[in-house]
PDB file of C-alpha atoms and ligand atoms in Angstrom:
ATOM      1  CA  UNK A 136     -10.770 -13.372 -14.251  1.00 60.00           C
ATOM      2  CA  UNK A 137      -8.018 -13.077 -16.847  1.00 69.00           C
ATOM      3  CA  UNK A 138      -7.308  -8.985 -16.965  1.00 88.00           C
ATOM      4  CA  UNK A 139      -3.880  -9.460 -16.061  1.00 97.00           C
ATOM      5  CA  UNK A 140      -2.536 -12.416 -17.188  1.00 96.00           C
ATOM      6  CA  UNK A 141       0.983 -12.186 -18.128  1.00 96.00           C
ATOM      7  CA  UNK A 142       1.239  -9.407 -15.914  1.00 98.00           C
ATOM      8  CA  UNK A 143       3.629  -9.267 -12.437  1.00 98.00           C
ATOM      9  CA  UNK A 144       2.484  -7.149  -9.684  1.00 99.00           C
ATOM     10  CA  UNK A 145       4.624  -6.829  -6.624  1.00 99.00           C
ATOM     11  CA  UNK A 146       3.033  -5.278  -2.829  1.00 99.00           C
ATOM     12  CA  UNK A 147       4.820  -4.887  -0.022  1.00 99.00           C
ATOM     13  CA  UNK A 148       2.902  -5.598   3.425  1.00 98.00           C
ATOM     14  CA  UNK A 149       1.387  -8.047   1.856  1.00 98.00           C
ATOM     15  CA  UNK A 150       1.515  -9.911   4.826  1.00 98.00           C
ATOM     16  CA  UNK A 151      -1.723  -8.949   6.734  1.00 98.00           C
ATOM     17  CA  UNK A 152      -4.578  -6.707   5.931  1.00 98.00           C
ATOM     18  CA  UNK A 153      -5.386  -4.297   3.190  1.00 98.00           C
ATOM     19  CA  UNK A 154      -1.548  -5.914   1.494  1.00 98.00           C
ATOM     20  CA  UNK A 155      -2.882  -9.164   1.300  1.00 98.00           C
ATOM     21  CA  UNK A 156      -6.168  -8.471  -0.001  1.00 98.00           C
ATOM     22  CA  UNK A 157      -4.490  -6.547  -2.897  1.00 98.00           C
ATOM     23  CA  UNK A 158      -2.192  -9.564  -3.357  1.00 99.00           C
ATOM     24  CA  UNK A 159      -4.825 -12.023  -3.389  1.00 98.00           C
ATOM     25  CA  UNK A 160      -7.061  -9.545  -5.781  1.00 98.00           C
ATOM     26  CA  UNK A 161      -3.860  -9.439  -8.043  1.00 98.00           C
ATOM     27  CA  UNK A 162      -3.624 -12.799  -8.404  1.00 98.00           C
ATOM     28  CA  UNK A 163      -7.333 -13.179  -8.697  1.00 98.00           C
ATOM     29  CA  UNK A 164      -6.905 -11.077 -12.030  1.00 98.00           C
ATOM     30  CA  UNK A 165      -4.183 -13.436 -12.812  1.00 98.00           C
ATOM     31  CA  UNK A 166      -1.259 -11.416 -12.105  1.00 98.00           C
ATOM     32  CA  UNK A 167       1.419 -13.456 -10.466  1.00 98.00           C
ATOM     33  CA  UNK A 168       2.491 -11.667  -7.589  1.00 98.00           C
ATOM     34  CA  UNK A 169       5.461 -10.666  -5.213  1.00 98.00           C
ATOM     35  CA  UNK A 170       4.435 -10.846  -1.859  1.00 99.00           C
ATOM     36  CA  UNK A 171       6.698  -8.760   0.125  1.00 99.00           C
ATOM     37  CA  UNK A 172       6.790  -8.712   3.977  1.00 98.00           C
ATOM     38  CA  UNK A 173       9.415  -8.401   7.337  1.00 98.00           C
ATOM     39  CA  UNK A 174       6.990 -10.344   8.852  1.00 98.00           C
ATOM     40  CA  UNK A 175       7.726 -14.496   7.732  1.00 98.00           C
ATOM     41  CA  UNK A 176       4.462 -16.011   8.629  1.00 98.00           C
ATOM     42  CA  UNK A 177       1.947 -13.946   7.219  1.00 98.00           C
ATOM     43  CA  UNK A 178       3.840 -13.606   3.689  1.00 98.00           C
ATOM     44  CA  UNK A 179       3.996 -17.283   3.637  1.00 98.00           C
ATOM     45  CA  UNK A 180       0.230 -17.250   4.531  1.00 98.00           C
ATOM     46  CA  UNK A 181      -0.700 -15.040   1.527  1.00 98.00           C
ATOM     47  CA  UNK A 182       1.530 -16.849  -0.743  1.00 98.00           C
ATOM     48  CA  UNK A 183      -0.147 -20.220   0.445  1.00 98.00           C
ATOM     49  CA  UNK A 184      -3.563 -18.450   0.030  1.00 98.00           C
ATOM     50  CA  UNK A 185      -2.852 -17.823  -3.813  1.00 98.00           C
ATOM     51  CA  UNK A 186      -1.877 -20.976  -4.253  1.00 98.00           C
ATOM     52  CA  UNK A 187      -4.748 -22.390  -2.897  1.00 98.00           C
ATOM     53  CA  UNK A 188      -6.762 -20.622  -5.323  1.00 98.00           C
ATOM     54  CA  UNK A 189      -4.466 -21.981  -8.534  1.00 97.00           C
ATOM     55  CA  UNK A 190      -2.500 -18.504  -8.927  1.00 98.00           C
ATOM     56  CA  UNK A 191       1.167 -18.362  -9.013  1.00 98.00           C
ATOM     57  CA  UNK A 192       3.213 -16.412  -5.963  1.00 98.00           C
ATOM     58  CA  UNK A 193       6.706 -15.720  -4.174  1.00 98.00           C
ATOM     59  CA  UNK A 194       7.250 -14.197  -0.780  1.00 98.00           C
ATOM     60  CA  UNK A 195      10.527 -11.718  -0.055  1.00 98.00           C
ATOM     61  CA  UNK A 196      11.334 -11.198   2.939  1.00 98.00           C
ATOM     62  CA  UNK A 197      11.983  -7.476   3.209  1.00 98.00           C
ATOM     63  CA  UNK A 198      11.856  -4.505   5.476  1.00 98.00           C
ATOM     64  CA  UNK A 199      10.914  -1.363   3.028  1.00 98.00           C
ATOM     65  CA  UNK A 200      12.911   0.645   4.937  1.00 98.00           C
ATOM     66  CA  UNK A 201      16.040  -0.672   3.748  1.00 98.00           C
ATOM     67  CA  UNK A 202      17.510  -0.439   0.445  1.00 98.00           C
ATOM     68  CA  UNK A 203      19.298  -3.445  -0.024  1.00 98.00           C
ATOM     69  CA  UNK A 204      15.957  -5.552   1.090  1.00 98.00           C
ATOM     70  CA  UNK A 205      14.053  -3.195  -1.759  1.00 98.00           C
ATOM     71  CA  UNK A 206      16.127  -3.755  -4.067  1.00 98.00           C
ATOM     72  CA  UNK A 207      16.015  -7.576  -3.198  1.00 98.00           C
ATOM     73  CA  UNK A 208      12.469  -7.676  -3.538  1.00 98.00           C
ATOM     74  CA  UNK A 209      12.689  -5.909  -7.699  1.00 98.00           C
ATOM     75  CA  UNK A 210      15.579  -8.342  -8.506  1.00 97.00           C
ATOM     76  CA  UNK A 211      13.174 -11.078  -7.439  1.00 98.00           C
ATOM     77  CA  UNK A 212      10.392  -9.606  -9.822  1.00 98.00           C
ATOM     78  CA  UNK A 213      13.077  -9.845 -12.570  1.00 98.00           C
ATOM     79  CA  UNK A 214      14.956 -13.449 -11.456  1.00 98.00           C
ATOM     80  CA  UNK A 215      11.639 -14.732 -10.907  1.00 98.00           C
ATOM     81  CA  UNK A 216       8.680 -13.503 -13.721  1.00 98.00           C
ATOM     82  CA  UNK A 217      10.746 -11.264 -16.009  1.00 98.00           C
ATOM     83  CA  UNK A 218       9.609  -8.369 -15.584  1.00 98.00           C
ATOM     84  CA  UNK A 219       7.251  -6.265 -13.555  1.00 98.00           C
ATOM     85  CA  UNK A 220       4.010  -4.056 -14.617  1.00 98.00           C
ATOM     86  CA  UNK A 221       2.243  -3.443 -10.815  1.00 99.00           C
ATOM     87  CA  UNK A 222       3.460  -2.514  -7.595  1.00 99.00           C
ATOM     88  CA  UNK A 223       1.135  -1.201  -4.689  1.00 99.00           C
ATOM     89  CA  UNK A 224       3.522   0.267  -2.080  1.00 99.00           C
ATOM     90  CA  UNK A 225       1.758  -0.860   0.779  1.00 98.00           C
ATOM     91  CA  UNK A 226       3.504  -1.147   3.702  1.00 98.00           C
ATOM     92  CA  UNK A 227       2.780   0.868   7.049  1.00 98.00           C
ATOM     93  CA  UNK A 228       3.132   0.785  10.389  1.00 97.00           C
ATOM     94  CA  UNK A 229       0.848   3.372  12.833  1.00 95.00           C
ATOM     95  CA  UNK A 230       3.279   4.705  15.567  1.00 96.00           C
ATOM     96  CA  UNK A 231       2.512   5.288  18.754  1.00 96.00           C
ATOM     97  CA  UNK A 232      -0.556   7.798  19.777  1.00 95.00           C
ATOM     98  CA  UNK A 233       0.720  11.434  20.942  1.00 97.00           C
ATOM     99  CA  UNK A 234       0.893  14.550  20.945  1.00 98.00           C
ATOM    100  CA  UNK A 235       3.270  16.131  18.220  1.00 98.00           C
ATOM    101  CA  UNK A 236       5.316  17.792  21.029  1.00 98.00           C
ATOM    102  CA  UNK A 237       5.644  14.481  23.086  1.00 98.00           C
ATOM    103  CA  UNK A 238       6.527  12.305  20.115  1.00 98.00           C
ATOM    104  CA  UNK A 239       9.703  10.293  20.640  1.00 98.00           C
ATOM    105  CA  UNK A 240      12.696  11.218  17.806  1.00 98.00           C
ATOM    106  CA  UNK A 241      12.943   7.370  17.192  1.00 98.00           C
ATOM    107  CA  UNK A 242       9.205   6.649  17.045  1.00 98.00           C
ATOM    108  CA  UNK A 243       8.714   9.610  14.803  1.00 98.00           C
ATOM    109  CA  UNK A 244      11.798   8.100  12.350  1.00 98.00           C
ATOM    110  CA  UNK A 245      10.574   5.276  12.263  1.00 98.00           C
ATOM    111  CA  UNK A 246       6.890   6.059  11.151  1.00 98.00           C
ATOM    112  CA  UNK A 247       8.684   8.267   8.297  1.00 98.00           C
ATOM    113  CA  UNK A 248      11.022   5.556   7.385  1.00 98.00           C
ATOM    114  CA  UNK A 249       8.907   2.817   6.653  1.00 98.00           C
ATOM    115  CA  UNK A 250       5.847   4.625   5.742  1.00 98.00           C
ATOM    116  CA  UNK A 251       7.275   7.458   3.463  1.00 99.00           C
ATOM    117  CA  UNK A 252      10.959   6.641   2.677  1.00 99.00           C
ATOM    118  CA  UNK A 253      10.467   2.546   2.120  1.00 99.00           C
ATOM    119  CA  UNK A 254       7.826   3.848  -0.415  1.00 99.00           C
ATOM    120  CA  UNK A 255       9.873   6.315  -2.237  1.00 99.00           C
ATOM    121  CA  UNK A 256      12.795   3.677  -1.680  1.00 98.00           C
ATOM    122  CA  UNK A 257      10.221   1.246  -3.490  1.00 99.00           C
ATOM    123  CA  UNK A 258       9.137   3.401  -6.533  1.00 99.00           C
ATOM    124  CA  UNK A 259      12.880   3.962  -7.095  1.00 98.00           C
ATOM    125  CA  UNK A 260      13.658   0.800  -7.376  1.00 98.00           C
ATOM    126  CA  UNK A 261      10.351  -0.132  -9.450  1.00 98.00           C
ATOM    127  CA  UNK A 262      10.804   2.605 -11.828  1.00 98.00           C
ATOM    128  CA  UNK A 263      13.966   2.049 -13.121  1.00 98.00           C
ATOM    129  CA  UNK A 264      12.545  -1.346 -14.298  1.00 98.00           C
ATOM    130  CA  UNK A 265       9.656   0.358 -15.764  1.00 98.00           C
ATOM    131  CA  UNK A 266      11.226   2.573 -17.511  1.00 98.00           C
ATOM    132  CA  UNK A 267      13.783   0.172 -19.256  1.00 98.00           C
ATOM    133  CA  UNK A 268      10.516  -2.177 -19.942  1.00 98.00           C
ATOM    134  CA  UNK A 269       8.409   0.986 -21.224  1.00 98.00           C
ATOM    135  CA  UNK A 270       5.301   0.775 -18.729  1.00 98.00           C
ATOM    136  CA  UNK A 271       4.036   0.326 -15.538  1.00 98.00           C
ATOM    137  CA  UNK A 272       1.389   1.308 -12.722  1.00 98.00           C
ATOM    138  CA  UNK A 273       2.501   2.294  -9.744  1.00 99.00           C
ATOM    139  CA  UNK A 274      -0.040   2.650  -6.220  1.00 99.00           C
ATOM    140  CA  UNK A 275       1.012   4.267  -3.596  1.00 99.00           C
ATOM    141  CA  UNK A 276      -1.437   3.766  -0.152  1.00 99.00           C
ATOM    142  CA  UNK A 277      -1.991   6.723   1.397  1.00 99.00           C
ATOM    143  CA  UNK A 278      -4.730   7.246   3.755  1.00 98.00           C
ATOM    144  CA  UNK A 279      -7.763   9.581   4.688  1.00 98.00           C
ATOM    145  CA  UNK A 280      -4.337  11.344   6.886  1.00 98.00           C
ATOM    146  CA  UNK A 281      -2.687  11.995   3.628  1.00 98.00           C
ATOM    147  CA  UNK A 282      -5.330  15.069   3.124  1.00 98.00           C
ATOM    148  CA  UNK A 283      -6.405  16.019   7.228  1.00 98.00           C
ATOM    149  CA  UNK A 284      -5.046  15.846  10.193  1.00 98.00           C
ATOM    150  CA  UNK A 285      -5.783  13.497  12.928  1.00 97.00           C
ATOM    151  CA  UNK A 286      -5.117  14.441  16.848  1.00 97.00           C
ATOM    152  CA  UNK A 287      -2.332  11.947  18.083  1.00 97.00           C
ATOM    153  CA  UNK A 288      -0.979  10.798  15.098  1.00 97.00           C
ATOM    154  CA  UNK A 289       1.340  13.880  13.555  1.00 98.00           C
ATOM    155  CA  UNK A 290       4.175  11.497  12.318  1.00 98.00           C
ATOM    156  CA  UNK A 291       1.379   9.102  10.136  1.00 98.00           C
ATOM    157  CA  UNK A 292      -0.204  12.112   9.370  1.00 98.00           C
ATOM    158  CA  UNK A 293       3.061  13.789   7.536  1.00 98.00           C
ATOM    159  CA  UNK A 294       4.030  10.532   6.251  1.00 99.00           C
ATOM    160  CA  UNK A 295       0.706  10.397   4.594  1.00 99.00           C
ATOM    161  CA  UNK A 296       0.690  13.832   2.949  1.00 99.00           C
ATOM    162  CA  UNK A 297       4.126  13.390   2.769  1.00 99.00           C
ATOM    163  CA  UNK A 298       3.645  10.215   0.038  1.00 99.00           C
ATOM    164  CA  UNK A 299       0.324  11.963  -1.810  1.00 99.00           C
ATOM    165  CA  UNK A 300       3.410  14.989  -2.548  1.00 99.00           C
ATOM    166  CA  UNK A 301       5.790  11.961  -3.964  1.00 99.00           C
ATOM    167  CA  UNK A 302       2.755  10.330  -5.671  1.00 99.00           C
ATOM    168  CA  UNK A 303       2.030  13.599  -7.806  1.00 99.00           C
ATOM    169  CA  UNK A 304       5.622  14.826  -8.667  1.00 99.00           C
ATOM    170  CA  UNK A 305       6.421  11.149 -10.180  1.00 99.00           C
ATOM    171  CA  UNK A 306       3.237  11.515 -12.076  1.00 99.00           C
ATOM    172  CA  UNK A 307       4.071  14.233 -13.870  1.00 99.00           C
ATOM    173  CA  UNK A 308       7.837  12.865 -13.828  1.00 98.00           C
ATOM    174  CA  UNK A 309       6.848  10.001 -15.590  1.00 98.00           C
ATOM    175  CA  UNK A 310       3.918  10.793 -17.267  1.00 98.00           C
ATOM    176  CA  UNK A 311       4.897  10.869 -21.090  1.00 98.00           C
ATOM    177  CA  UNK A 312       6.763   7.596 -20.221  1.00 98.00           C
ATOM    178  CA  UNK A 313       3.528   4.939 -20.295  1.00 98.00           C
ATOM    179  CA  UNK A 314       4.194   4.793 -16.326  1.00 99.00           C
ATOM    180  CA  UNK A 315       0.977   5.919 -13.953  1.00 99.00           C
ATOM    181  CA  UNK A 316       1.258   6.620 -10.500  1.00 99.00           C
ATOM    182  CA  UNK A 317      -1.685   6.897  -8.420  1.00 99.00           C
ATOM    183  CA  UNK A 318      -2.246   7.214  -4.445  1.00 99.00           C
ATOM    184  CA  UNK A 319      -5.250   5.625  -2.914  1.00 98.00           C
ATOM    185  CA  UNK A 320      -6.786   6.863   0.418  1.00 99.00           C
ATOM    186  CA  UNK A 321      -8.113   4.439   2.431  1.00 98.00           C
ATOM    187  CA  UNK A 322     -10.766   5.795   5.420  1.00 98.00           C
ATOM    188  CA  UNK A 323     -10.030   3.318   9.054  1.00 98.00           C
ATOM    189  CA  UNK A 324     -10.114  -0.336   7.967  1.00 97.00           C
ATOM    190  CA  UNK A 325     -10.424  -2.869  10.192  1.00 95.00           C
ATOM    191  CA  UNK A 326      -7.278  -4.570  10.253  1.00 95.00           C
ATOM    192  CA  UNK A 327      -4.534  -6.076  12.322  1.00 92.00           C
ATOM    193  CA  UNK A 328      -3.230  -2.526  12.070  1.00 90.00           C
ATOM    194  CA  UNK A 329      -6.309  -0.967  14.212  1.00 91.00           C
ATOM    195  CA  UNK A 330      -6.312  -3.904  16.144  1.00 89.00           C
ATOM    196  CA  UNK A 331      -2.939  -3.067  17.532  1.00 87.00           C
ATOM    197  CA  UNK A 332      -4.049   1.160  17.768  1.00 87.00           C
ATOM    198  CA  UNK A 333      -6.798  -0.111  20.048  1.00 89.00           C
ATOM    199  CA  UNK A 334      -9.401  -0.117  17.653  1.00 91.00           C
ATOM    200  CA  UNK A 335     -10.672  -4.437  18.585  1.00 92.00           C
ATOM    201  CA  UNK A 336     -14.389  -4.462  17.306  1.00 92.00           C
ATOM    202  CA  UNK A 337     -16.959  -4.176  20.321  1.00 92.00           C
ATOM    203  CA  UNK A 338     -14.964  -1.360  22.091  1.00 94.00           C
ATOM    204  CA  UNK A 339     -15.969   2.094  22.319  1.00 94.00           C
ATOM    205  CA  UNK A 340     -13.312   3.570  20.377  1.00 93.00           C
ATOM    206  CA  UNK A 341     -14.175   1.224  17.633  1.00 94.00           C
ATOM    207  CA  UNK A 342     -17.685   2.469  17.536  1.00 96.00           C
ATOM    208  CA  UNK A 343     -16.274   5.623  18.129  1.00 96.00           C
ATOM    209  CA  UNK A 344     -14.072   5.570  15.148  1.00 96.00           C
ATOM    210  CA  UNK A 345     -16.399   3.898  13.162  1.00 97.00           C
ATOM    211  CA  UNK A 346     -18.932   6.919  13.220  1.00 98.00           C
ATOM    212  CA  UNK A 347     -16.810   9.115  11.849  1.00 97.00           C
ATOM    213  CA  UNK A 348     -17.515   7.983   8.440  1.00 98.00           C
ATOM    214  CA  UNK A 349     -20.819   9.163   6.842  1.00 98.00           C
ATOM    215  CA  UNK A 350     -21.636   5.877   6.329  1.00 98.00           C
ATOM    216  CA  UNK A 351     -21.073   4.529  10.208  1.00 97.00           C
ATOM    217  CA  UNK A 352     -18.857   1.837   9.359  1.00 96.00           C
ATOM    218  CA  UNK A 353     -15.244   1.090   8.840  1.00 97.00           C
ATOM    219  CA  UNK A 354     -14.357  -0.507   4.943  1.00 97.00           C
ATOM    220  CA  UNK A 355     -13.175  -3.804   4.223  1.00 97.00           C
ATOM    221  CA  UNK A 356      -9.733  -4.747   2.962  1.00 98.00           C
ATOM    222  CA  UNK A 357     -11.177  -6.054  -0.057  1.00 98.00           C
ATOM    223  CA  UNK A 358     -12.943  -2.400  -0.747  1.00 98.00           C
ATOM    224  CA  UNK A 359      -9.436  -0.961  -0.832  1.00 98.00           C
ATOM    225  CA  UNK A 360      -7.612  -3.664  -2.907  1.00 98.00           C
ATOM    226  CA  UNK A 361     -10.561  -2.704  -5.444  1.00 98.00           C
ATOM    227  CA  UNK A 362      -9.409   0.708  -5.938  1.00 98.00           C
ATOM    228  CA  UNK A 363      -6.236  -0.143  -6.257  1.00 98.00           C
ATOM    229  CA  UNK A 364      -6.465  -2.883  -8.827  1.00 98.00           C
ATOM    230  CA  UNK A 365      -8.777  -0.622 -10.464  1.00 98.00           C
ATOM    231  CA  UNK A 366      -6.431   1.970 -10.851  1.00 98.00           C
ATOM    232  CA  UNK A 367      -4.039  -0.336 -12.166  1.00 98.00           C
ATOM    233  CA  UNK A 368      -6.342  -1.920 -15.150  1.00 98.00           C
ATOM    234  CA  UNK A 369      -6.909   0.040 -18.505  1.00 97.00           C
ATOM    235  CA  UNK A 370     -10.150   1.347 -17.524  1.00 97.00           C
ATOM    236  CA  UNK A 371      -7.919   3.807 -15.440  1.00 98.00           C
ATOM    237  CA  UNK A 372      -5.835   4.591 -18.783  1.00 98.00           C
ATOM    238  CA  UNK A 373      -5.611   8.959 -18.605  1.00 98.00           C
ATOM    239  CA  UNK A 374      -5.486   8.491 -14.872  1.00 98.00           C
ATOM    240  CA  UNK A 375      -2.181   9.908 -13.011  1.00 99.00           C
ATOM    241  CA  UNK A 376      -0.920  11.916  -9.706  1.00 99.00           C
ATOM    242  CA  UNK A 377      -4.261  11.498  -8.633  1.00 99.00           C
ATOM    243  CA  UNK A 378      -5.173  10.918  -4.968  1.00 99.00           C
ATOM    244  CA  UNK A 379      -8.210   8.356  -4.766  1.00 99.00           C
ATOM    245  CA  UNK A 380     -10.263   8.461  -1.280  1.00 98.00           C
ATOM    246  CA  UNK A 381     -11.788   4.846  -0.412  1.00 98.00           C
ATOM    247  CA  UNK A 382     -13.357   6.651   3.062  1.00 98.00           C
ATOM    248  CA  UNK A 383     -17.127   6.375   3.065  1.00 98.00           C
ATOM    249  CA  UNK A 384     -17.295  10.078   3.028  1.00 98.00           C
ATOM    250  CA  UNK A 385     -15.269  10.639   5.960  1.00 98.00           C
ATOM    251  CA  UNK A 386     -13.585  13.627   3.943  1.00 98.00           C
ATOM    252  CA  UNK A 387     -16.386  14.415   2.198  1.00 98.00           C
ATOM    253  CA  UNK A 388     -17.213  16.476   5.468  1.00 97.00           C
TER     254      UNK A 388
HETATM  255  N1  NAD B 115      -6.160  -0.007   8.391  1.00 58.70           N
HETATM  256  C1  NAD B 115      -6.473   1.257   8.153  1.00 58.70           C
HETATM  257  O1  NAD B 115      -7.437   1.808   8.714  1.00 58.70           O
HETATM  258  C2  NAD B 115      -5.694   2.047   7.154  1.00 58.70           C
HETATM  259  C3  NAD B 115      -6.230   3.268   6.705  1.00 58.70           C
HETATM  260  C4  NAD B 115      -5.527   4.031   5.786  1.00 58.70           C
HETATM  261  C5  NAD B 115      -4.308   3.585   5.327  1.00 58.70           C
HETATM  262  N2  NAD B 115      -3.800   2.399   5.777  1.00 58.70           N
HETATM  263  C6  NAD B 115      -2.498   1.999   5.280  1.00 58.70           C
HETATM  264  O2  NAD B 115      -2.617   0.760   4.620  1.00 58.70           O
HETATM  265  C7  NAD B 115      -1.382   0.053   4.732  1.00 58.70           C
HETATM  266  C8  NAD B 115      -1.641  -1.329   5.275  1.00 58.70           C
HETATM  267  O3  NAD B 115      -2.227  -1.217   6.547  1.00 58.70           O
HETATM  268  P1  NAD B 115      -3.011  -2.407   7.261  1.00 58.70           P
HETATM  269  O4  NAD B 115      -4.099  -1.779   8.035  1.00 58.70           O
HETATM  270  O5  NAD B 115      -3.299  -3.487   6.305  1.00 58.70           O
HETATM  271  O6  NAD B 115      -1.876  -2.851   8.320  1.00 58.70           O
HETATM  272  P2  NAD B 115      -1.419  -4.291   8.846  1.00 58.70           P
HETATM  273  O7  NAD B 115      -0.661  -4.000  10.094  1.00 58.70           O
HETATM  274  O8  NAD B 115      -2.564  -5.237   8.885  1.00 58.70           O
HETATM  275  O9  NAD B 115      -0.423  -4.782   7.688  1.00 58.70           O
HETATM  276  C9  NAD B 115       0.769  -4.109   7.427  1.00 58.70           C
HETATM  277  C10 NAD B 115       1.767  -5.116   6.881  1.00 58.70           C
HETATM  278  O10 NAD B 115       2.969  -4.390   6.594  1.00 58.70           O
HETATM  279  C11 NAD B 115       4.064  -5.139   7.088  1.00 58.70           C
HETATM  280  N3  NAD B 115       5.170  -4.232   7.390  1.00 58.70           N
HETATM  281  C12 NAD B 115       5.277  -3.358   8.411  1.00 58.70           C
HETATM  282  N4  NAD B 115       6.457  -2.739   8.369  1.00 58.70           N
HETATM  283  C13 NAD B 115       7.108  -3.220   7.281  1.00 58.70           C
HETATM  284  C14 NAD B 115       8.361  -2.960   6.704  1.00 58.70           C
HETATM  285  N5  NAD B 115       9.228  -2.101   7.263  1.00 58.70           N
HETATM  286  N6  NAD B 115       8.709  -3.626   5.573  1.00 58.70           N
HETATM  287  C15 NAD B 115       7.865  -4.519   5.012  1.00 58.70           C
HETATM  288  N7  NAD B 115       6.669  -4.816   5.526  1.00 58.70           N
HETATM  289  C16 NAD B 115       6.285  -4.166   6.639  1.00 58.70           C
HETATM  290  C17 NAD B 115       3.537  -5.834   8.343  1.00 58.70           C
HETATM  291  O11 NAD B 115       4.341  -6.964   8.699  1.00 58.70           O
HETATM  292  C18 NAD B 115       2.136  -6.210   7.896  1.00 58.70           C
HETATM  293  O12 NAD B 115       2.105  -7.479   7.280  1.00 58.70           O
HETATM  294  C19 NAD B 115      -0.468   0.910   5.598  1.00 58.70           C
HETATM  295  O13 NAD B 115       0.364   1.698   4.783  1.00 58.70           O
HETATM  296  C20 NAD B 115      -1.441   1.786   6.349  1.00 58.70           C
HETATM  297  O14 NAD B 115      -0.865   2.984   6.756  1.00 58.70           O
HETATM  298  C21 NAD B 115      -4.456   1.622   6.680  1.00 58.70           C
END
């Protein structure tokens, strides 16, 4: 598929799970891509995946949190392609689970740091080079605890809702400028991520977890990075500030 050839999309975590589907769905639509990461080996694994499959690809090493490594990862876009039309702001990291009132100061900065400031750090960075170049798309993931809460999990949660707030004010920021900015909301894929949260297929929480969704199953990577490149292609043309759920009805309850 040809949809976006010409065009550069950068994500961040693209490293492992629902980042490096999107980067390998990218460059399946012939995008070449920016694979962003702090962790070495898996960016160098997507990057080698693309490859593999005759698309084009650069990894940045980067921590979202930081500004300098943000704005490393842009001038990279620029240096490299010469310009940039996608970015899914990807990267997350789950925090430990706890009660709100237990949370630790540094656990709860550091969920809000990476998962809400690295991505406002990110569009900041990305729209100033949209905006000189007259276009862009801009997908921000979210989650299914962007719109409810989730016992355990208050600094994810406000991260979440925190970035669907962010997504909709640029939208209407940026909406007579040709840039989109869209949030998707993935339901519990399985993913290193869950993995790590406890979540390892056969155990009870993963059943557990798993019927929570109407449909009694977790999603795939590959489901999510649909939605996103979706909202990036033309066929998604009037849509901005939206919020998109990819949840198998879990908030559809
Ligand atoms: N897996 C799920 O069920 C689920 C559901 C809803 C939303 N999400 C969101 O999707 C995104 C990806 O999650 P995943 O499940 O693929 O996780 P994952 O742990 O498999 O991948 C996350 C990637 O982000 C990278 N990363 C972490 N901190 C970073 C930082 N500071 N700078 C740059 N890269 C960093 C990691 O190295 C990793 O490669 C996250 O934002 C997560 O909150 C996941």
């Amino acid at each position: 598929m040809n949809t976006f050839r010409d065009k550069v999309a950068v994500v961040t975590g693209a490293g492992s799970g629902i980042g490096q589907a999107c980067a390998l769905a990218f460059a399946k639509e012939g995008a070449k891509v920016i694979v962003a990461d702090i962790a070495v080996a898996g960016g160098e694994e997507t990057v080698r995946m693309i490859k593999d499959a005759k698309g084009e690809a650069v990894f940045v090493l980067s921590d979202v949190a930081k500004s300098v490594d943000v704005n490393s990862i842009m001038t990279m876009a620029l240096k490299t392609y010469g310009r940039l039309d996608y970015a899914c702001n990807n990267a997350g990291i789950g925090g430990p689970a706890m009660t709100t009132g237990d949370y630790r100061e540094e656990d709860w900065r550091a969920v809000i740091d990476v998962n809400l400031t690295g991505a406002w750090l990110c569009m900041k960075y990305e729209l100033e080079i949209m905006q000189k170049q007259g276009s862009g798309v801009i997908v921000n993931m979210s989650s299914i605890l962007g719109k409810v809460g989730f016992a355990t999990a208050s600094a994810y949660v406000a991260a979440k809702h925190g970035l669907i707030g962010l997504t909709q004010t640029a939208a209407l920021e940026y909406a007579t400028q040709n840039i989109r900015i869209n949030a998707v909301c993935p339901g519990f894929i399985y993913t290193p991520l869950l993995e790590k949260a406890g979540m390892k297929i056969g155990t009870d929480l993963y059943t557990q977890i798993s019927n929570l969704h109407p449909m009694k199953h977790m999603g795939t990577s590959e489901e999510v990075a649909n939605a996103v490149i979706w909202l990036c292609s033309d066929a998604a043309s009037f849509i901005t500030g939206h919020a998109l759920m990819v949840d198998g009805g879990y908030t559809a309850q």
